[in-house]
């Protein structure tokens, strides 16, 4: 089976992890801070808070932005469920904005129309979560402009997009977002086993991210209510969580980060080969806009709805690890129980009926890719 994604672990990665295992700290030590610094240096953000998953990073980001009961968060249906669930953890409502059928990212005019209506109804969102689907950065400038006009926070779900670039800015720089979130799950661009990071340029958000990461406890005298106590004193100021990353994970991440540009380059090369091979076939691939360097976490194609089941099954039985990204989040039973139903986001729903993800990972060989291409051609006959 050629999988749709796969991590790359080198002897250097293993050495770095072993070093930590032999050291004094296997969690809450110096490597986590060093990993955070390496990531922020790479993406040009002021702060990075490393956590135990991308999902935790999304949850902490919502807490940092004071998302709560009575608020709402908007995201897209074409994403992993975590982009929406983070609002539910905070007791907030979720709503969905449809996607652009070519870029497969949040459709900015749908967002704007929805904002116009929400303003009339006095139901504007507190947070909007655009998702860099498959590694392609969203239309940042436009979304940022709307955020200023309508007064919402932008929480960018860049779990697919570490290593991507938009108009010269690395994804994660937070030039157009309040907080940007990465995942380091093994199928993503770089891995820490499980892990994630929340990036921001805002001092207050950074403090709150760190506070909520570790039980809401602080040892920072500056922010304590009671400053008269001794060196032993700590305060729990908020109901936080244990979302900390381990030193073991951070060591792996720091080592992987050194190869992120190579990974993204190889992923782009392989995507280019696919694009060329499929140019004359009845398949549609994702449009990557000028100014974007996608990190190509995923390579997705659209095949006509009537052919999709057969196409998917034929490839699967030929040993090609196909997948569907994503089942529209609003059509999951949990979200249906909150009142969403088919027809709510027609573009995302149509895309989902046609979508197939093909294998793409940096260690994929040219021969493996040729096998996939040949099987795709056969499956379309
Ligand atoms: C992977 C992913 C997440 C969650 O990340 P984990 O590290 O698996 O918790 C969130 N959003 C998107 C778009 C993802 O792809």
Short mmCIF file of C-alpha atoms and ligand atoms in Angstrom, two decimals:
data_model
loop_
_atom_site.label_atom_id
_atom_site.label_comp_id
_atom_site.label_asym_id
_atom_site.label_seq_id
_atom_site.Cartn_x
_atom_site.Cartn_y
_atom_site.Cartn_z
CA UNK A 1 0.00 0.00 0.00
CA UNK A 2 1.30 3.47 -0.91
CA UNK A 3 -0.12 5.60 1.94
CA UNK A 4 -1.60 9.07 1.39
CA UNK A 5 0.91 10.52 3.84
CA UNK A 6 3.88 9.34 5.86
CA UNK A 7 6.43 10.86 8.23
CA UNK A 8 10.16 10.91 7.54
CA UNK A 9 12.32 10.09 10.58
CA UNK A 10 16.11 10.37 10.04
CA UNK A 11 19.02 9.06 12.18
CA UNK A 12 19.57 12.69 13.29
CA UNK A 13 16.00 12.89 14.56
CA UNK A 14 16.53 9.70 16.54
CA UNK A 15 19.82 10.97 18.02
CA UNK A 16 18.16 14.18 19.16
CA UNK A 17 15.34 12.29 20.85
CA UNK A 18 17.76 9.86 22.53
CA UNK A 19 19.77 12.82 23.87
CA UNK A 20 16.67 14.11 25.61
CA UNK A 21 15.83 10.67 27.00
CA UNK A 22 19.29 10.55 28.58
CA UNK A 23 19.03 14.12 29.95
CA UNK A 24 17.58 15.46 33.21
CA UNK A 25 14.31 16.64 31.68
CA UNK A 26 11.94 14.66 29.52
CA UNK A 27 9.26 17.30 29.91
CA UNK A 28 9.15 21.01 30.85
CA UNK A 29 12.84 21.50 30.06
CA UNK A 30 14.89 23.76 27.80
CA UNK A 31 14.27 22.03 24.46
CA UNK A 32 10.62 23.10 24.29
CA UNK A 33 11.60 26.77 24.56
CA UNK A 34 14.32 26.25 22.01
CA UNK A 35 11.87 24.59 19.62
CA UNK A 36 9.45 27.50 20.10
CA UNK A 37 12.26 29.95 19.32
CA UNK A 38 13.30 28.01 16.21
CA UNK A 39 9.73 28.01 14.88
CA UNK A 40 9.13 31.72 15.57
CA UNK A 41 12.47 32.58 13.94
CA UNK A 42 11.44 30.56 10.90
CA UNK A 43 7.95 32.06 10.52
CA UNK A 44 8.76 35.59 11.80
CA UNK A 45 6.25 35.69 14.67
CA UNK A 46 6.91 37.20 18.08
CA UNK A 47 5.62 34.29 20.17
CA UNK A 48 5.12 30.54 19.80
CA UNK A 49 3.46 28.36 22.42
CA UNK A 50 4.13 24.64 21.91
CA UNK A 51 1.41 22.23 22.96
CA UNK A 52 0.49 18.56 22.78
CA UNK A 53 -1.66 18.79 19.61
CA UNK A 54 -3.02 21.12 16.97
CA UNK A 55 -6.43 20.64 18.53
CA UNK A 56 -5.11 21.87 21.89
CA UNK A 57 -3.56 24.87 20.14
CA UNK A 58 -6.96 25.73 18.62
CA UNK A 59 -8.67 25.36 22.00
CA UNK A 60 -6.07 27.52 23.76
CA UNK A 61 -6.33 30.12 21.00
CA UNK A 62 -10.08 30.36 21.58
CA UNK A 63 -9.45 30.78 25.32
CA UNK A 64 -6.81 33.42 24.62
CA UNK A 65 -9.33 35.32 22.48
CA UNK A 66 -11.91 35.11 25.31
CA UNK A 67 -14.34 33.05 23.22
CA UNK A 68 -17.17 32.02 25.51
CA UNK A 69 -20.90 31.31 25.96
CA UNK A 70 -23.00 33.62 23.83
CA UNK A 71 -20.20 34.12 21.28
CA UNK A 72 -19.87 32.52 17.88
CA UNK A 73 -17.01 31.23 15.75
CA UNK A 74 -17.22 30.78 12.00
CA UNK A 75 -15.14 28.35 9.99
CA UNK A 76 -15.42 26.30 6.79
CA UNK A 77 -17.00 22.86 6.37
CA UNK A 78 -14.03 21.63 4.32
CA UNK A 79 -11.73 20.99 7.27
CA UNK A 80 -10.95 18.62 10.06
CA UNK A 81 -13.58 18.68 12.80
CA UNK A 82 -11.17 20.30 15.28
CA UNK A 83 -11.43 23.71 13.49
CA UNK A 84 -15.05 23.90 14.67
CA UNK A 85 -14.92 21.84 17.87
CA UNK A 86 -12.60 24.34 19.56
CA UNK A 87 -15.55 26.75 19.79
CA UNK A 88 -17.81 24.11 21.30
CA UNK A 89 -15.21 23.40 24.04
CA UNK A 90 -15.68 27.06 25.05
CA UNK A 91 -19.47 26.87 24.97
CA UNK A 92 -19.65 29.07 21.86
CA UNK A 93 -21.81 28.59 18.77
CA UNK A 94 -20.35 27.46 15.44
CA UNK A 95 -21.38 28.58 11.98
CA UNK A 96 -20.00 27.71 8.56
CA UNK A 97 -18.93 29.75 5.52
CA UNK A 98 -18.89 27.97 2.16
CA UNK A 99 -15.71 27.39 0.14
CA UNK A 100 -14.48 28.59 -3.23
CA UNK A 101 -14.75 25.59 -5.60
CA UNK A 102 -11.31 26.26 -7.15
CA UNK A 103 -9.05 27.20 -4.24
CA UNK A 104 -11.11 25.01 -1.85
CA UNK A 105 -10.53 27.64 0.85
CA UNK A 106 -13.05 29.96 2.53
CA UNK A 107 -14.92 31.96 -0.12
CA UNK A 108 -14.37 35.59 0.77
CA UNK A 109 -17.54 36.90 -0.89
CA UNK A 110 -19.62 34.29 0.97
CA UNK A 111 -17.94 35.48 4.15
CA UNK A 112 -18.72 39.09 3.35
CA UNK A 113 -22.36 38.37 2.51
CA UNK A 114 -22.77 36.45 5.71
CA UNK A 115 -21.18 39.28 7.70
CA UNK A 116 -23.54 41.85 6.15
CA UNK A 117 -26.53 39.76 7.22
CA UNK A 118 -25.06 39.00 10.66
CA UNK A 119 -24.55 42.69 11.29
CA UNK A 120 -28.23 43.36 10.57
CA UNK A 121 -29.20 40.52 12.91
CA UNK A 122 -26.71 41.66 15.57
CA UNK A 123 -25.03 38.23 15.40
CA UNK A 124 -21.49 39.02 14.28
CA UNK A 125 -18.87 36.33 15.06
CA UNK A 126 -16.17 36.91 17.65
CA UNK A 127 -13.70 34.64 15.85
CA UNK A 128 -13.35 33.51 12.23
CA UNK A 129 -11.19 30.45 11.51
CA UNK A 130 -9.99 30.33 7.91
CA UNK A 131 -8.23 27.07 7.07
CA UNK A 132 -5.22 26.83 4.72
CA UNK A 133 -6.66 23.78 3.03
CA UNK A 134 -4.13 21.24 1.73
CA UNK A 135 -1.39 23.76 2.53
CA UNK A 136 -2.61 26.68 0.43
CA UNK A 137 -2.74 29.97 2.36
CA UNK A 138 -6.13 31.68 2.46
CA UNK A 139 -6.86 35.13 0.99
CA UNK A 140 -5.30 36.85 3.98
CA UNK A 141 -5.51 40.51 2.98
CA UNK A 142 -9.23 40.33 2.19
CA UNK A 143 -10.11 38.43 5.36
CA UNK A 144 -7.99 40.81 7.43
CA UNK A 145 -9.77 43.79 5.92
CA UNK A 146 -13.17 42.27 6.79
CA UNK A 147 -11.95 41.57 10.33
CA UNK A 148 -11.21 45.27 10.80
CA UNK A 149 -14.51 46.32 9.28
CA UNK A 150 -16.64 43.87 11.28
CA UNK A 151 -14.53 43.53 14.41
CA UNK A 152 -13.74 39.82 14.63
CA UNK A 153 -10.53 38.00 15.46
CA UNK A 154 -8.78 35.90 12.80
CA UNK A 155 -7.64 32.53 14.10
CA UNK A 156 -5.84 30.91 11.17
CA UNK A 157 -5.92 27.11 11.16
CA UNK A 158 -2.61 26.46 9.41
CA UNK A 159 -2.40 22.83 10.53
CA UNK A 160 -1.81 21.91 6.86
CA UNK A 161 0.41 24.83 6.05
CA UNK A 162 3.61 25.03 8.06
CA UNK A 163 6.30 25.94 5.54
CA UNK A 164 3.85 27.70 3.20
CA UNK A 165 4.25 31.31 2.04
CA UNK A 166 1.68 33.97 1.10
CA UNK A 167 2.82 37.12 -0.74
CA UNK A 168 6.30 36.80 0.70
CA UNK A 169 5.13 36.21 4.28
CA UNK A 170 5.67 32.82 5.90
CA UNK A 171 2.44 31.28 7.17
CA UNK A 172 2.65 31.74 10.94
CA UNK A 173 4.02 35.28 10.82
CA UNK A 174 0.56 36.43 11.96
CA UNK A 175 0.79 39.48 9.74
CA UNK A 176 -2.91 39.09 8.92
CA UNK A 177 -4.09 36.92 11.83
CA UNK A 178 -4.41 37.32 15.59
CA UNK A 179 -3.28 33.75 16.22
CA UNK A 180 -2.11 31.07 13.78
CA UNK A 181 -2.04 27.39 14.66
CA UNK A 182 0.15 24.51 13.45
CA UNK A 183 -0.21 20.74 13.92
CA UNK A 184 2.75 18.38 14.13
CA UNK A 185 0.79 15.15 13.71
CA UNK A 186 2.80 12.58 11.66
CA UNK A 187 0.81 13.14 8.46
CA UNK A 188 1.46 16.91 8.55
CA UNK A 189 4.48 18.78 7.17
CA UNK A 190 6.80 18.18 10.15
CA UNK A 191 6.06 16.01 13.17
CA UNK A 192 6.58 15.77 16.91
CA UNK A 193 4.52 12.55 17.19
CA UNK A 194 1.53 14.44 18.54
CA UNK A 195 1.95 18.18 18.91
CA UNK A 196 1.07 21.67 17.81
CA UNK A 197 1.89 25.32 18.26
CA UNK A 198 -0.01 28.59 18.56
CA UNK A 199 1.76 31.64 17.13
CA UNK A 200 0.97 35.27 17.80
CA UNK A 201 2.47 38.77 17.86
CA UNK A 202 0.16 39.92 20.66
CA UNK A 203 1.62 40.08 24.20
CA UNK A 204 -1.67 39.47 25.99
CA UNK A 205 -2.70 36.52 23.79
CA UNK A 206 0.74 34.96 24.28
CA UNK A 207 0.41 35.22 28.07
CA UNK A 208 -3.04 33.67 28.02
CA UNK A 209 -1.95 30.84 25.70
CA UNK A 210 0.87 29.95 28.11
CA UNK A 211 -1.38 30.30 31.17
CA UNK A 212 -4.11 28.01 29.82
CA UNK A 213 -1.53 25.50 28.56
CA UNK A 214 -0.60 24.61 32.13
CA UNK A 215 -3.64 24.58 34.45
CA UNK A 216 -4.05 28.37 34.47
CA UNK A 217 -1.14 28.44 36.93
CA UNK A 218 1.46 31.19 36.96
CA UNK A 219 4.72 31.74 38.85
CA UNK A 220 5.18 35.16 37.26
CA UNK A 221 5.19 37.70 40.11
CA UNK A 222 4.25 40.50 37.74
CA UNK A 223 0.79 39.12 37.08
CA UNK A 224 0.04 37.68 40.54
CA UNK A 225 -2.85 38.92 42.64
CA UNK A 226 -0.88 38.41 45.86
CA UNK A 227 2.66 39.73 45.50
CA UNK A 228 3.58 39.38 49.21
CA UNK A 229 4.32 35.64 49.22
CA UNK A 230 7.64 33.79 49.05
CA UNK A 231 9.49 32.04 46.24
CA UNK A 232 7.39 28.89 46.74
CA UNK A 233 4.17 30.65 45.79
CA UNK A 234 2.15 30.06 42.64
CA UNK A 235 -1.32 31.09 41.61
CA UNK A 236 -4.05 29.40 39.60
CA UNK A 237 -5.80 32.29 37.92
CA UNK A 238 -7.90 30.57 35.28
CA UNK A 239 -9.33 27.10 34.74
CA UNK A 240 -6.58 25.85 32.44
CA UNK A 241 -5.51 22.46 31.10
CA UNK A 242 -2.47 20.26 30.83
CA UNK A 243 -1.73 20.75 27.13
CA UNK A 244 2.05 20.82 27.52
CA UNK A 245 4.45 19.40 24.94
CA UNK A 246 7.16 17.02 26.16
CA UNK A 247 10.90 17.56 25.68
CA UNK A 248 10.93 14.32 23.68
CA UNK A 249 8.43 15.72 21.17
CA UNK A 250 10.16 19.11 21.04
CA UNK A 251 13.52 17.46 20.28
CA UNK A 252 11.95 15.63 17.35
CA UNK A 253 10.24 18.79 16.14
CA UNK A 254 13.39 20.91 16.35
CA UNK A 255 15.27 18.34 14.33
CA UNK A 256 12.48 18.01 11.74
CA UNK A 257 12.20 21.78 11.36
CA UNK A 258 15.65 21.88 9.76
CA UNK A 259 14.22 20.01 6.77
CA UNK A 260 10.92 21.86 6.38
CA UNK A 261 11.94 23.74 3.21
CA UNK A 262 13.21 20.54 1.60
CA UNK A 263 9.93 18.83 2.44
CA UNK A 264 7.84 21.64 0.98
CA UNK A 265 10.01 21.73 -2.17
CA UNK A 266 9.66 17.98 -2.71
CA UNK A 267 5.92 18.14 -2.10
CA UNK A 268 5.63 20.94 -4.69
CA UNK A 269 7.70 18.98 -7.17
CA UNK A 270 5.49 15.89 -6.79
CA UNK A 271 2.32 18.01 -7.04
CA UNK A 272 3.67 19.53 -10.26
CA UNK A 273 4.25 16.08 -11.72
CA UNK A 274 0.69 15.07 -10.84
CA UNK A 275 -0.72 18.27 -12.35
CA UNK A 276 1.08 17.65 -15.60
CA UNK A 277 0.19 13.94 -15.75
CA UNK A 278 -3.51 14.68 -15.15
CA UNK A 279 -3.79 17.72 -17.44
CA UNK A 280 -5.79 15.87 -20.11
CA UNK A 281 -7.79 13.64 -17.78
CA UNK A 282 -11.32 14.31 -16.49
CA UNK A 283 -9.92 15.37 -13.10
CA UNK A 284 -9.81 18.79 -11.50
CA UNK A 285 -7.04 19.70 -9.11
CA UNK A 286 -6.86 22.52 -6.58
CA UNK A 287 -6.08 25.97 -7.97
CA UNK A 288 -3.10 27.50 -6.18
CA UNK A 289 -3.32 31.28 -6.47
CA UNK A 290 -0.40 33.41 -7.66
CA UNK A 291 1.54 34.68 -4.65
CA UNK A 292 0.98 31.44 -2.76
CA UNK A 293 3.54 28.74 -2.09
CA UNK A 294 1.43 25.82 -0.90
CA UNK A 295 3.07 23.38 1.47
CA UNK A 296 1.00 20.68 -0.31
CA UNK A 297 0.04 18.75 2.79
CA UNK A 298 -2.53 17.07 0.54
CA UNK A 299 -2.95 16.50 -3.18
CA UNK A 300 -6.66 16.34 -3.92
CA UNK A 301 -8.49 15.78 -7.20
CA UNK A 302 -12.14 16.10 -8.09
CA UNK A 303 -13.69 13.36 -10.18
CA UNK A 304 -17.30 13.42 -11.39
CA UNK A 305 -19.74 12.44 -8.67
CA UNK A 306 -21.01 9.37 -10.51
CA UNK A 307 -17.48 7.99 -10.93
CA UNK A 308 -16.09 8.74 -7.49
CA UNK A 309 -17.04 5.50 -5.67
CA UNK A 310 -15.65 3.32 -8.42
CA UNK A 311 -12.52 5.48 -8.79
CA UNK A 312 -11.86 5.36 -5.04
CA UNK A 313 -12.46 1.61 -4.70
CA UNK A 314 -10.40 0.72 -7.78
CA UNK A 315 -7.42 2.70 -6.48
CA UNK A 316 -7.79 1.26 -3.00
CA UNK A 317 -7.73 -2.30 -4.31
CA UNK A 318 -4.69 -1.45 -6.44
CA UNK A 319 -2.82 -0.59 -3.23
CA UNK A 320 -3.09 3.18 -3.53
CA UNK A 321 -3.83 4.79 -0.17
CA UNK A 322 -6.61 7.11 -1.26
CA UNK A 323 -8.67 9.17 1.18
CA UNK A 324 -11.38 11.82 1.29
CA UNK A 325 -10.59 15.21 2.82
CA UNK A 326 -13.15 16.13 4.03
CA UNK A 327 -16.65 15.04 4.92
CA UNK A 328 -18.28 18.48 5.43
CA UNK A 329 -18.09 19.21 9.16
CA UNK A 330 -21.65 20.59 9.32
CA UNK A 331 -22.99 17.25 8.03
CA UNK A 332 -21.41 15.22 10.84
CA UNK A 333 -24.13 13.79 13.12
CA UNK A 334 -22.98 16.00 16.00
CA UNK A 335 -23.39 19.20 13.96
CA UNK A 336 -26.65 17.99 12.40
CA UNK A 337 -27.95 17.61 15.93
CA UNK A 338 -27.20 21.33 16.35
CA UNK A 339 -29.44 22.11 13.39
CA UNK A 340 -27.26 21.97 10.25
CA UNK A 341 -28.50 20.03 7.23
CA UNK A 342 -27.54 19.29 3.59
CA UNK A 343 -27.71 22.31 1.29
CA UNK A 344 -26.26 24.70 3.88
CA UNK A 345 -22.87 24.94 2.14
CA UNK A 346 -23.46 23.63 -1.41
CA UNK A 347 -19.92 24.12 -2.75
CA UNK A 348 -18.27 22.25 0.12
CA UNK A 349 -20.88 19.52 -0.16
CA UNK A 350 -20.43 19.12 -3.92
CA UNK A 351 -16.65 19.12 -3.55
CA UNK A 352 -16.89 16.44 -0.87
CA UNK A 353 -18.90 14.18 -3.21
CA UNK A 354 -16.16 14.46 -5.85
CA UNK A 355 -13.00 14.58 -3.75
CA UNK A 356 -10.22 12.01 -3.66
CA UNK A 357 -6.86 12.55 -1.94
CA UNK A 358 -3.91 10.87 -3.65
CA UNK A 359 -0.65 9.85 -1.93
CA UNK A 360 1.83 12.69 -1.42
CA UNK A 361 4.71 12.74 1.06
CA UNK A 362 8.32 13.92 0.80
CA UNK A 363 9.89 10.45 0.78
CA UNK A 364 7.55 9.24 -1.96
CA UNK A 365 9.77 7.93 -4.77
CA UNK A 366 9.34 8.81 -8.44
CA UNK A 367 8.51 5.12 -9.07
CA UNK A 368 5.81 5.16 -6.42
CA UNK A 369 4.33 8.27 -7.98
CA UNK A 370 4.41 6.69 -11.43
CA UNK A 371 2.50 3.71 -10.03
CA UNK A 372 -0.14 6.08 -8.65
CA UNK A 373 -0.41 7.95 -11.97
CA UNK A 374 -0.79 4.74 -13.95
CA UNK A 375 -3.42 3.38 -11.59
CA UNK A 376 -5.31 6.69 -11.75
CA UNK A 377 -5.37 6.51 -15.55
CA UNK A 378 -6.59 2.90 -15.44
CA UNK A 379 -9.25 3.71 -12.84
CA UNK A 380 -10.69 6.40 -15.13
CA UNK A 381 -11.10 4.08 -18.14
C1 LIG B 1 -4.66 17.91 11.81
C2 LIG B 1 -5.59 19.06 11.87
C3 LIG B 1 -6.02 19.60 13.08
C4 LIG B 1 -5.75 18.96 14.41
O1 LIG B 1 -4.43 18.72 14.66
P1 LIG B 1 -4.00 17.57 15.68
O2 LIG B 1 -2.56 17.86 15.90
O3 LIG B 1 -4.26 16.26 15.01
O4 LIG B 1 -4.81 17.75 16.91
C5 LIG B 1 -6.80 20.74 13.05
N1 LIG B 1 -7.16 21.31 11.90
C6 LIG B 1 -6.79 20.81 10.72
C7 LIG B 1 -7.20 21.51 9.46
C8 LIG B 1 -6.00 19.66 10.66
O5 LIG B 1 -5.67 19.14 9.48
#
